[in-house]
Coordinates of C-alpha atoms in Angstrom, one line a residue:
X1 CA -39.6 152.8 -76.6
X2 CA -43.1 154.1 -77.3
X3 CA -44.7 153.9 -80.8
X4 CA -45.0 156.5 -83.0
X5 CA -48.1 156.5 -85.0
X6 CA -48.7 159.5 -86.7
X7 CA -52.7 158.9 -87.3
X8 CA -52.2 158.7 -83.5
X9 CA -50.3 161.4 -82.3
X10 CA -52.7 164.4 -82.4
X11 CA -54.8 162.3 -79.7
X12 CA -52.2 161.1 -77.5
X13 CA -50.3 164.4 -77.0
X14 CA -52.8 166.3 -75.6
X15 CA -54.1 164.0 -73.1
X16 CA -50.6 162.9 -71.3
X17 CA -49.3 166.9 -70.3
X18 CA -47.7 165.6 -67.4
X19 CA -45.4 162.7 -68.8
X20 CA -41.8 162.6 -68.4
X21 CA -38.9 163.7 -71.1
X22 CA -39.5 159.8 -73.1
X23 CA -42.7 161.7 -74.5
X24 CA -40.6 164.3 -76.4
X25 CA -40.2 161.5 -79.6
X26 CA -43.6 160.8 -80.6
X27 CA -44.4 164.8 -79.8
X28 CA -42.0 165.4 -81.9
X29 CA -44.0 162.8 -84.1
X30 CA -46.5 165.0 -84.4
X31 CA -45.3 168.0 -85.6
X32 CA -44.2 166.1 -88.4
X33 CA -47.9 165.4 -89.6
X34 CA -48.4 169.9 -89.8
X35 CA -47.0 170.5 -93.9
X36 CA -44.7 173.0 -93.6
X37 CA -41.4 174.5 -96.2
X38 CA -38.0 175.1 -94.7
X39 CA -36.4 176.6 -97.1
X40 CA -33.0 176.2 -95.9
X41 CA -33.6 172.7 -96.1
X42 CA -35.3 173.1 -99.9
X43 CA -31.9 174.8 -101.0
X44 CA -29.8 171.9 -99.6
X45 CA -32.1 169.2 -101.1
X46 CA -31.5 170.7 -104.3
X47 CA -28.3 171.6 -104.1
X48 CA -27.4 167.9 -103.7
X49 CA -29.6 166.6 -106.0
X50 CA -27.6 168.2 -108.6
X51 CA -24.8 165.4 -108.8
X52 CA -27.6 163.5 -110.4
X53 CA -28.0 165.6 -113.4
X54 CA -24.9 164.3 -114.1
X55 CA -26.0 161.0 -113.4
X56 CA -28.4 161.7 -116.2
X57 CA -26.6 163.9 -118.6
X58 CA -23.6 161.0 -118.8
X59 CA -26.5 158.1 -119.3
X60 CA -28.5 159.8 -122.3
X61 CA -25.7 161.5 -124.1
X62 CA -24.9 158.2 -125.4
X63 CA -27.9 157.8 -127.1
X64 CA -27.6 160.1 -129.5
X65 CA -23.6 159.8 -129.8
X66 CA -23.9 156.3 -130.4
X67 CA -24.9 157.1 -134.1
X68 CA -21.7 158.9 -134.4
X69 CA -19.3 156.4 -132.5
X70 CA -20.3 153.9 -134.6
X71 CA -19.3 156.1 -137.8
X72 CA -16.7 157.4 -136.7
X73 CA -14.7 154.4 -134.9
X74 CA -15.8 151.6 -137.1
X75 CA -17.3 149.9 -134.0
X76 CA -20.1 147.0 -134.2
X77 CA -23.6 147.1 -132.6
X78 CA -22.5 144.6 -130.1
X79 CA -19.5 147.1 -129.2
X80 CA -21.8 150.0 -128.9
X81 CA -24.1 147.6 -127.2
X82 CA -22.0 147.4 -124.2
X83 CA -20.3 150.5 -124.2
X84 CA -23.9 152.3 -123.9
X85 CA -24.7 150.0 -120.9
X86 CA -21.5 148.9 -119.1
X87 CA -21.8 152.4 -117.5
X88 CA -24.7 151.4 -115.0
X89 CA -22.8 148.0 -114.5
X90 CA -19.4 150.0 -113.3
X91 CA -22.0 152.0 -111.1
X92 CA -22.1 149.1 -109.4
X93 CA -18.7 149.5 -107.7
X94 CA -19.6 153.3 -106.8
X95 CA -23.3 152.2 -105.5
X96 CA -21.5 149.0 -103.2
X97 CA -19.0 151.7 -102.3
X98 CA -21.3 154.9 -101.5
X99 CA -22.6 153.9 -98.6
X100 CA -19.3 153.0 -96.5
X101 CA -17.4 156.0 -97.4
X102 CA -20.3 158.4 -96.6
X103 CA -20.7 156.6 -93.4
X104 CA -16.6 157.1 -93.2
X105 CA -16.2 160.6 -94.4
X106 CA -19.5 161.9 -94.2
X107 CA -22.4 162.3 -96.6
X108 CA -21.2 166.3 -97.9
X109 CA -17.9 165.1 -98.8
X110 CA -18.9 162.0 -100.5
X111 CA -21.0 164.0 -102.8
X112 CA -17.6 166.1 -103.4
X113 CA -15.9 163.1 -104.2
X114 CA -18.7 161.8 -106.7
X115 CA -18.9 165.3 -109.1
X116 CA -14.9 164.3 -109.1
X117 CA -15.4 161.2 -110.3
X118 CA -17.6 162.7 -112.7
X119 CA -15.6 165.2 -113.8
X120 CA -12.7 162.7 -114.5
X121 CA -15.2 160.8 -116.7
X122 CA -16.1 163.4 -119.0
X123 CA -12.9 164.6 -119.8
X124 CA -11.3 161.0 -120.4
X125 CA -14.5 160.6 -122.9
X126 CA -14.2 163.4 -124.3
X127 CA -10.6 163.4 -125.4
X128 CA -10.7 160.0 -126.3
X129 CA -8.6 158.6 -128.9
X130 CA -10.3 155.2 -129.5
X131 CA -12.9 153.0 -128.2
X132 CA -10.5 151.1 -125.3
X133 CA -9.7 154.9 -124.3
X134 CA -13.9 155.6 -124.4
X135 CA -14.4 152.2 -122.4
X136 CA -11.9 153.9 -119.8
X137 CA -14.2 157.1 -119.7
X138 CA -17.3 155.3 -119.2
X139 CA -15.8 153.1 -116.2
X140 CA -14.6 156.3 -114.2
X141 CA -18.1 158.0 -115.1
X142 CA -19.9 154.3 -113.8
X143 CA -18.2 154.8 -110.8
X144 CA -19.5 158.4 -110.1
X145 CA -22.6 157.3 -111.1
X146 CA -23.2 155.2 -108.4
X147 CA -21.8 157.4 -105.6
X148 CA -24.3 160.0 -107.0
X149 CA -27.1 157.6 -106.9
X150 CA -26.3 156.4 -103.0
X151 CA -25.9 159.8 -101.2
X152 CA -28.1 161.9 -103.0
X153 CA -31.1 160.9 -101.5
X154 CA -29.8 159.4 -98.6
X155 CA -28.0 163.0 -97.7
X156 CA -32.0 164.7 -98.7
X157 CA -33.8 162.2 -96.6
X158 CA -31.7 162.9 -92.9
X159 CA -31.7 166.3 -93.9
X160 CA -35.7 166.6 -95.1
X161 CA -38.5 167.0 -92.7
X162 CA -40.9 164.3 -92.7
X163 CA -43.7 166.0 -94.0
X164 CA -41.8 167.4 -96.7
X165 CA -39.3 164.6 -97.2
X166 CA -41.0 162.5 -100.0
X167 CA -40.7 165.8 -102.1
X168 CA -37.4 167.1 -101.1
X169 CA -36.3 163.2 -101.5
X170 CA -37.7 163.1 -104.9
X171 CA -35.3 166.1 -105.9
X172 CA -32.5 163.9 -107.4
X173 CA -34.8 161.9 -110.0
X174 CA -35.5 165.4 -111.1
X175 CA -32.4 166.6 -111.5
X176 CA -31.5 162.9 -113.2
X177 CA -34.3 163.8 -115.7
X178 CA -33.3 167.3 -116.1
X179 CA -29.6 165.7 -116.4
X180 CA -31.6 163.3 -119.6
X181 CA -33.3 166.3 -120.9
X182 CA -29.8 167.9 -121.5
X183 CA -28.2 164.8 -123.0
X184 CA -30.6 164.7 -125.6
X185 CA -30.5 168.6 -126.6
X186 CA -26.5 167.6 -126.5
X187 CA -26.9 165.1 -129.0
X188 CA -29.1 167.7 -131.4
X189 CA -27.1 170.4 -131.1
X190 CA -24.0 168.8 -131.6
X191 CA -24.7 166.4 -134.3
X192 CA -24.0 168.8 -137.3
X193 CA -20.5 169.3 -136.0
X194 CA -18.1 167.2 -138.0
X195 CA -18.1 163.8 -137.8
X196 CA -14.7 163.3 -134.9
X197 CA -15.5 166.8 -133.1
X198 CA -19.3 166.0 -132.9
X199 CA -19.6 163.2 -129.8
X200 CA -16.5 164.7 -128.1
X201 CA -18.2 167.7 -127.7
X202 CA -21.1 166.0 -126.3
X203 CA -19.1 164.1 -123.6
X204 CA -16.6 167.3 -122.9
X205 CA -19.8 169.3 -121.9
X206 CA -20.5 166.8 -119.0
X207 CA -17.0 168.2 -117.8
X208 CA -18.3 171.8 -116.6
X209 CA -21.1 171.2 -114.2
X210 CA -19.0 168.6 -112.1
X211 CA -16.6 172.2 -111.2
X212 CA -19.3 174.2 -110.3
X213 CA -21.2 171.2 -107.8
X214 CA -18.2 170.7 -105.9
X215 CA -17.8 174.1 -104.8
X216 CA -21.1 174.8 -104.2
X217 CA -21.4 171.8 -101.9
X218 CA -18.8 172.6 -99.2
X219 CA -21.4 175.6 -98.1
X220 CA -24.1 172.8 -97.4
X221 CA -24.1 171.5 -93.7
X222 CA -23.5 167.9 -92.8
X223 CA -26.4 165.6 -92.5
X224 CA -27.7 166.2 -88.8
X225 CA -27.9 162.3 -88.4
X226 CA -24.2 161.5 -89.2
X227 CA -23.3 164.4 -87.2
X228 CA -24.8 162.4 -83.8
X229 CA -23.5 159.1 -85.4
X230 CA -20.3 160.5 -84.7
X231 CA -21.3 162.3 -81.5
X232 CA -20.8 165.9 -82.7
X233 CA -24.4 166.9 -80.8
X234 CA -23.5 170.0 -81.2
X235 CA -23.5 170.4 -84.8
X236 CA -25.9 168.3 -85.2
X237 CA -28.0 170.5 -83.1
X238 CA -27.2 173.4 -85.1
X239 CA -28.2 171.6 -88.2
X240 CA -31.3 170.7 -87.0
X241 CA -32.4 174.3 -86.1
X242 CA -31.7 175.5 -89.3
X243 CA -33.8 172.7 -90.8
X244 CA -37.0 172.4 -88.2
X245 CA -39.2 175.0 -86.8
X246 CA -36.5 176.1 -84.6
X247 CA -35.0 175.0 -81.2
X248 CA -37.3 173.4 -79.6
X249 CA -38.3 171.3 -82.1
X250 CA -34.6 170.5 -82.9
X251 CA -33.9 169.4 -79.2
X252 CA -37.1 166.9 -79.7
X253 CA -36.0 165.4 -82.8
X254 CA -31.8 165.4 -81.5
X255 CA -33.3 163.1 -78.8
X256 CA -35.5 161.3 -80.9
X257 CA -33.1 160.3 -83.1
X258 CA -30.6 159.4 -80.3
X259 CA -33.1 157.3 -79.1
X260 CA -33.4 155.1 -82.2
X261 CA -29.7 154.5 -82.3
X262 CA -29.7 153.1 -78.7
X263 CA -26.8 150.7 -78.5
X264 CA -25.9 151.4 -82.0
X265 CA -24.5 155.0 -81.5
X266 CA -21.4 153.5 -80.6
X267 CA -20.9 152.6 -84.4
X268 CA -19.6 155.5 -85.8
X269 CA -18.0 154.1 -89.1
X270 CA -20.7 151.0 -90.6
X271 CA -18.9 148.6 -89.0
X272 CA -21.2 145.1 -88.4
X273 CA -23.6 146.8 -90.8
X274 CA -23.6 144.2 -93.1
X275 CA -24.5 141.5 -90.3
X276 CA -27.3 142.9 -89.1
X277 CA -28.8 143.3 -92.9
X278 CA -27.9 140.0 -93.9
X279 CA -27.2 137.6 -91.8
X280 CA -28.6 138.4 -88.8
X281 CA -32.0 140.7 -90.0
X282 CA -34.6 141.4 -87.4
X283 CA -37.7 141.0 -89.2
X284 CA -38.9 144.2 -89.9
X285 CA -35.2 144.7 -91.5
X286 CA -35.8 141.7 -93.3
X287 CA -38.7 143.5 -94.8
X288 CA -37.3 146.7 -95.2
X289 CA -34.5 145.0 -97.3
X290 CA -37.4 142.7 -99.1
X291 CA -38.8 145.7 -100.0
X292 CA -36.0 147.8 -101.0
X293 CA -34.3 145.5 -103.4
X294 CA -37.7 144.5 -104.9
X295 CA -38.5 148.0 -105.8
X296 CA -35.2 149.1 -107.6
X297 CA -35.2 145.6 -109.4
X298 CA -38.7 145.9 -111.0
X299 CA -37.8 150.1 -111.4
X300 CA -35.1 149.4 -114.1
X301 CA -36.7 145.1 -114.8
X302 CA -39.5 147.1 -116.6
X303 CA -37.4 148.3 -119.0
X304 CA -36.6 152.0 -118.7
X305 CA -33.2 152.5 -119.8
X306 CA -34.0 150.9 -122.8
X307 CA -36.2 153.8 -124.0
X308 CA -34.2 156.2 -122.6
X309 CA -31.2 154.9 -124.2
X310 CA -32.4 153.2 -127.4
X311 CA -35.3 155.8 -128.6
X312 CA -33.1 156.9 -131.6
X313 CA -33.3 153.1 -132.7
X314 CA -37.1 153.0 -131.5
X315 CA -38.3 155.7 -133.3
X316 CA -36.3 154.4 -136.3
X317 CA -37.8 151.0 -135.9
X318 CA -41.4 153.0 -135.8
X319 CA -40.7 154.7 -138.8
X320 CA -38.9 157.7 -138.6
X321 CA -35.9 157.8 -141.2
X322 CA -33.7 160.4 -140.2
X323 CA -31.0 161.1 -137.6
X324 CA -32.1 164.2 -137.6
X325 CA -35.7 163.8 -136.9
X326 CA -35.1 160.4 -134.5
X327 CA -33.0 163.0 -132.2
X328 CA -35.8 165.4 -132.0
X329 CA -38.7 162.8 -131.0
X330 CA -35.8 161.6 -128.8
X331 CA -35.9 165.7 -127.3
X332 CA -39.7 165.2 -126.7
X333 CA -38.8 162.1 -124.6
X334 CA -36.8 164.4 -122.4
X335 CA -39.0 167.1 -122.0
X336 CA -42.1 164.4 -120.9
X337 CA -39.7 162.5 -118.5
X338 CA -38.7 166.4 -116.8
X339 CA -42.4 167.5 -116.8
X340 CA -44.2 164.5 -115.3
X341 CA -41.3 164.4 -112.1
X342 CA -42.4 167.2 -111.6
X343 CA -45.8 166.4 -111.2
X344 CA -44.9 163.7 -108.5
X345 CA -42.6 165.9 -106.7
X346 CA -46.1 167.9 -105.5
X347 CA -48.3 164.9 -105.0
X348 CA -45.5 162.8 -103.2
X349 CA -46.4 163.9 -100.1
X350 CA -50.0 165.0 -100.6
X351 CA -51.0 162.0 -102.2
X352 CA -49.1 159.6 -100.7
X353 CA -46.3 156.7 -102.3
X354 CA -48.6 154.1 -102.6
X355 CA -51.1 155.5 -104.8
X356 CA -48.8 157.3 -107.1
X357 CA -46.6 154.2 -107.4
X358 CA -49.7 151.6 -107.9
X359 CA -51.2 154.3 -110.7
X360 CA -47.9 154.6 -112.3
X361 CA -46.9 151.0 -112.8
X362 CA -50.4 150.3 -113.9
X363 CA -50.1 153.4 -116.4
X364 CA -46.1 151.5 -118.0
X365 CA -48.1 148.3 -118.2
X366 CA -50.9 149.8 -121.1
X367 CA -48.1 151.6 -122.3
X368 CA -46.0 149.1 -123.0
X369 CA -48.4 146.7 -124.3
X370 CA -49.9 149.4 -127.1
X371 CA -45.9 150.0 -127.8
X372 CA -45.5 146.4 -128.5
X373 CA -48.9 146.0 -130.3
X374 CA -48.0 148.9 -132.6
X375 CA -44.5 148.1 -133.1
X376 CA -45.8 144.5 -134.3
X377 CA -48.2 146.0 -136.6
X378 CA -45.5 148.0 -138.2
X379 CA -42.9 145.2 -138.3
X380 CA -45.5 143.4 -140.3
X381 CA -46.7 145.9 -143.0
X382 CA -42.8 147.2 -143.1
X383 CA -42.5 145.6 -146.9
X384 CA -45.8 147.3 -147.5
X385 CA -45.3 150.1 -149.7
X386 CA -48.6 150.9 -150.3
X387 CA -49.8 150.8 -147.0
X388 CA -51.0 154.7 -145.8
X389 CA -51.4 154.1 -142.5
X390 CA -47.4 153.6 -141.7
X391 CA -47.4 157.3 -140.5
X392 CA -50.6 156.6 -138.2
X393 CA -49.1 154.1 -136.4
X394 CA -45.4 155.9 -136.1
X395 CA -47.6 158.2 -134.3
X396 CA -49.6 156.1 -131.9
X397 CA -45.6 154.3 -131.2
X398 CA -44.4 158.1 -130.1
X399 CA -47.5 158.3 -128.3
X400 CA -46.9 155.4 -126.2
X401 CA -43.5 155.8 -125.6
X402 CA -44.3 159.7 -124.2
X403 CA -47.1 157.9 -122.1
X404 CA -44.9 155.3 -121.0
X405 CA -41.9 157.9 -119.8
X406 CA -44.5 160.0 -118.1
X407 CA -45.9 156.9 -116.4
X408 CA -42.7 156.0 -115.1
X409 CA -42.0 159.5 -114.3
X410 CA -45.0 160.3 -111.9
X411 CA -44.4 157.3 -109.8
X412 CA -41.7 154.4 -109.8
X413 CA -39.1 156.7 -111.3
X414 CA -38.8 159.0 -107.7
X415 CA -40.5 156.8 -105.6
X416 CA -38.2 154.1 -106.0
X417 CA -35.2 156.2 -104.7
X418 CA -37.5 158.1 -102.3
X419 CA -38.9 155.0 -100.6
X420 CA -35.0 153.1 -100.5
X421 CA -33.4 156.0 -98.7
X422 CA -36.2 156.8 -96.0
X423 CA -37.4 153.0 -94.9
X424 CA -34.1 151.6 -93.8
X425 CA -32.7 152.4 -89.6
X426 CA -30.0 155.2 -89.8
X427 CA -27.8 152.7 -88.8
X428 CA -28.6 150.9 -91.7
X429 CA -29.3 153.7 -94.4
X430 CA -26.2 154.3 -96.2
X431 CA -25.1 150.8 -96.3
X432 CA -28.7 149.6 -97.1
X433 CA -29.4 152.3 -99.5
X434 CA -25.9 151.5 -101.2
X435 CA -27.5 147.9 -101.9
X436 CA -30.9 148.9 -103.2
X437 CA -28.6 151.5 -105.5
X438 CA -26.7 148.1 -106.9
X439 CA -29.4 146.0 -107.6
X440 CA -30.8 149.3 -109.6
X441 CA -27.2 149.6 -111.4
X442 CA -27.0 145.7 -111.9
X443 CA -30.5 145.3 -113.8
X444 CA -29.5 148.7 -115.5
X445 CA -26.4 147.4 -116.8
X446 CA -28.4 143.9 -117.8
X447 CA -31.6 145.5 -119.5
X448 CA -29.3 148.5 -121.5
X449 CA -26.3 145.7 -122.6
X450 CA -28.9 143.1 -123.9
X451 CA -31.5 145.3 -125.7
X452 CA -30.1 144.9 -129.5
X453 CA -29.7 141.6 -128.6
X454 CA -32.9 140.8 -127.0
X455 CA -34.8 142.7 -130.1
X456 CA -32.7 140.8 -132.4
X457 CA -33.8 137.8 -131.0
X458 CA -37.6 138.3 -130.1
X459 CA -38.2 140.9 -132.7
X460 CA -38.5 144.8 -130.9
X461 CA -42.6 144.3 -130.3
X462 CA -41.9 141.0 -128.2
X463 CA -39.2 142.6 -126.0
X464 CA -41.5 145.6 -125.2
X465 CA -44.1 142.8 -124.5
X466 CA -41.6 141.3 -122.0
X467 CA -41.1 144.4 -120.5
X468 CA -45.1 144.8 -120.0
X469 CA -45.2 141.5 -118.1
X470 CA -42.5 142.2 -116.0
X471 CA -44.1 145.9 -114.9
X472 CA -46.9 143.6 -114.2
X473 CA -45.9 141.6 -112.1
X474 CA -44.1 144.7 -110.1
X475 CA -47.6 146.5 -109.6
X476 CA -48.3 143.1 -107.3
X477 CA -45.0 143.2 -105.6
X478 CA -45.7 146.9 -104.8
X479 CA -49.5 146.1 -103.6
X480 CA -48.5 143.4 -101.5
X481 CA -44.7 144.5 -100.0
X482 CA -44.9 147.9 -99.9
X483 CA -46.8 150.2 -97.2
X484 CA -47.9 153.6 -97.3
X485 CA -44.6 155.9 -95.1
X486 CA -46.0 159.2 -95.9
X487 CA -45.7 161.4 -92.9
X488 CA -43.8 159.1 -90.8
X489 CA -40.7 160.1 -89.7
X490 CA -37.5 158.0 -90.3
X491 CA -37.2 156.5 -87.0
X492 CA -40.8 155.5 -86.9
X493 CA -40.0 152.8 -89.9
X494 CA -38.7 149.9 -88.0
X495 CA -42.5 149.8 -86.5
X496 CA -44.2 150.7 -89.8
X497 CA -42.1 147.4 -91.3
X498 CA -42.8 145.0 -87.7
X499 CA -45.4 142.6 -88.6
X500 CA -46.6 143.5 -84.8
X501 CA -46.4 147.3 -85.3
X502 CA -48.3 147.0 -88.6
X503 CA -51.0 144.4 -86.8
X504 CA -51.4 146.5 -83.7
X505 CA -52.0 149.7 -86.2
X506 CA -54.6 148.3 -87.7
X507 CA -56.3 147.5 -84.3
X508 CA -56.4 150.6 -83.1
X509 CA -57.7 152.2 -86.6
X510 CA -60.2 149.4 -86.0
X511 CA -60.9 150.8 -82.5
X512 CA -61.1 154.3 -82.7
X513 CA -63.9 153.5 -85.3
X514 CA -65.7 151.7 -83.2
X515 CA -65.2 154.1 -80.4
X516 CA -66.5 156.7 -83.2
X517 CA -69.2 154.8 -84.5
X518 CA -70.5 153.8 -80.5
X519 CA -70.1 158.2 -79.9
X520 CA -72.3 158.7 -82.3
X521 CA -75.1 155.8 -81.8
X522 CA -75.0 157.4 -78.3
X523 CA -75.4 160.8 -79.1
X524 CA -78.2 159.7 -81.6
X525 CA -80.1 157.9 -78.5
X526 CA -79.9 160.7 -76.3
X527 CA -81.3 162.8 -78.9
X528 CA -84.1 160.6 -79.9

């Protein structure tokens, strides 16, 4: 098969006009690299991205309801400890599970299945009658939550064109924010409800959306990739006409994408998937998996669902009294998280990953270590009465946390979920994508269920110090693991992640500058 390079294509095209069909992939390669909106293809991005506002709704709400569980139930801290976290932990099944039963079923009706789940969650949380009842809710809702986390993008990213896929990909992380955003007004609008009705109400409001998804989704198309997977070209085709430029270019990318299958198109429901990514990994898969699981591990490692789930208690610890007034600096929180992903859904694919994701982990690092710094100086001056500068540094501590939310925000919050569900073969996607999904869940489950602990145990400014190190040493991971896939299209990966593809690039970038630099020395001579 030929290579793809897109810094390449322009050239090649127009100087082989007589070549035979095998030309049709990397020219359709090309069109890839000219920025262009399909809306049709916008609508079902977002459409599907909307089973992760649940996702987010049912991970913040706890942070405020906690306050009142607590009350309420009589529970301890290491109770509420692991019934805010064991949620992303239960994901786990759900994430492990996504990616065969979309590959079984299809990616449309998985995402059906998941706002089920979800709306089964709600309701058991929301009419619970004790905390084994609550512990009940928050397992089915896990469960949802990592079917949501699996398809979404992996559904956006077959469907997405390549030039507009790191945007339309980035779609679910901000509906996941969005989903935050709501949890936290939740918590303040429902906390001066009585005391029982109050954190029902939160949870019983997840219940609605859930209805309203799964109706919505049976008038999206199948993804165009599953459809040849299981040999329906004909839909697929159809599919792809409505989300390209139009026929022509849907016939390029149908064979294209045939073409990358090869011998695999036979395997229509996952099966030996789990051979070829780990036990028997080409190396570019190797890679691909390297740099999958690496990236959701250091996304959630650095310590994000800690704030999002803990700021009450942060903002407390900084200096902030109230319920009340905790809840509305945990509001702010939301509203930074929601405007930054917006911000990285238009540089994604203007900027590139790379850049944003460096800039971003670099951004949580300072963050973290003037949270830490000023959550140390407070923890020490905390029996000072007289001291007037208290209020000073509860501001600088909100500061930092809105700076550290907007860093994650703007680059490892989308990208990580962006980069997972586009690198992988299709073959390997869902399945692949399902693991990346449950290492994320895993050290979700481990940062959010040790936190009071940790704090406890290290005091709050050395566990946000830990975090810092850890984002740390992700910004190398990402500089050394990850490349640049802006532009290239999803069956171009395997090359991008060779060792042979990535040396031979870098050859002929080294050549064409040469070849530019000799063009001009020429021209100069003749001139002269």
């Amino acid at each position: 098969m030929e290579e793809k390079n897109p810094k390449t294509q322009l050239t090649t095209t127009t100087s082989i006009t007589s070549t035979p069909p095998k030309s049709t992939a990397p020219s359709m390669a090309s069109l890839d690299i000219k920025p262009r909106r399909n809306n049709y293809a916008l609508a079902c991005a977002m459409l599907a991205s909307t089973t992760w506002i649940l996702c987010g709704y049912d991970v913040a709400v706890m942070s405020g309801a906690q306050l009142f569980i607590k009350k309420d139930l009589k529970v301890t801290d290491t109770q509420i400890e692991i019934l805010a976290g064991v949620i992303n932990l239960f994901s786990l099944l759900g994430s492990l599970a996504a990616g065969r039963t979309s590959d079984w079923i299809g990616r449309r009706y998985t995402i059906v299945l998941a706002a089920a789940i979800f709306f089964a969650g709600a309701l058991t949380m929301g009419l619970a009658s004790g905390y084994a009842v609550l512990m009940a809710g928050r397992f089915v809702a896990g469960v949802g939550v990592g079917y949501a986390a699996v398809i979404a993008p992996v559904y956006t990213a077959e469907l997405s064109p390549a030039a507009s896929r790191g945007t339309l990909t980035s779609f679910p992380e901000v509906s996941a924010n969005f989903g935050i955003l709501l949890g936290y007004v939740a918590n303040f609008a429902f906390a001066k409800l009585p005391l029982r009705l109050g954190w029902r109400a939160m949870f019983l409001a997840g219940a609605v959306p859930p209805v309203f998804l799964a109706a919505a989704v049976l008038a999206m198309p199948e993804s165009p990739r599953w459809l040849i997977m299981q040999g329906r070209l004909d839909d697929a085709r159809r599919v792809l006409t409505r989300t390209t430029g139009g026929p022509d270019e849907a016939e390029l990318r149908l064979q294209e994408i045939k073409e990358s299958l090869g011998e695999h198109a036979k395997r229509r429901r996952g099966e030996g998937v789990w051979r070829e990514l780990l036990v028997r990994p080409t190396p570019s898969v190797r890679r691909i998996l390297l740099a999958a699981l690496g990236l959701q591990f250091f996304q959630q490692a650095s310590g994000i669902d800690s704030v999002v789930l803990y700021s009450p208690r942060v903002f407390q610890k900084a200096g902030i009294g109230s319920d009340s007034n905790s809840l509305g600096a945990t509001v702010a929180v939301g509203f930074t998280k929601t405007a930054f992903i917006l911000v990285a859904t238009f540089f994604l694919d203007r900027v590139g990953r790379r850049p944003l994701l460096l800039a971003s982990a670099g951004g949580m690092v300072a963050s973290l270590l003037a949270l830490a710094s000023t959550l140390h100086v407070i923890g020490d001056r905390a029996h000072d009465h007289r001291d007037g500068h208290r209020g000073a540094a509860a501001a600088v501590a909100i500061a930092a946390v809105l700076s550290f939310v907007g860093s994650f925000s703007i680059g490892l919050g989308p990208i990580a979920w962006v980069y997972s569900s586009e690198i992988f073969p299709l073959r390997l996607r869902a399945q692949g994508a399902s693991m990346g999904a449950a290492v994320n869940r895993v050290m979700s489950g481990v940062i959010t269920m040790t936190f009071i602990s940790l704090y406890n145990a290290i005091t709050i400014s050395g566990s946000f110090f830990l975090y810092a190190g850890v984002a740390a040493v992700g910004w190398v991971f990402f500089y050394v693991f990850l490349p640049e896939t802006r532009g290239r299209s999803l069956e171009d990966m395997e090359v991008l992640f060779g060792k042979k593809g990535v040396e031979e690039e870098e050859e002929k970038e080294k050549e064409n500058k040469g070849g530019e630099e000799g063009m001009v020395g020429e021209s100069q001579e003749n001139k002269c």
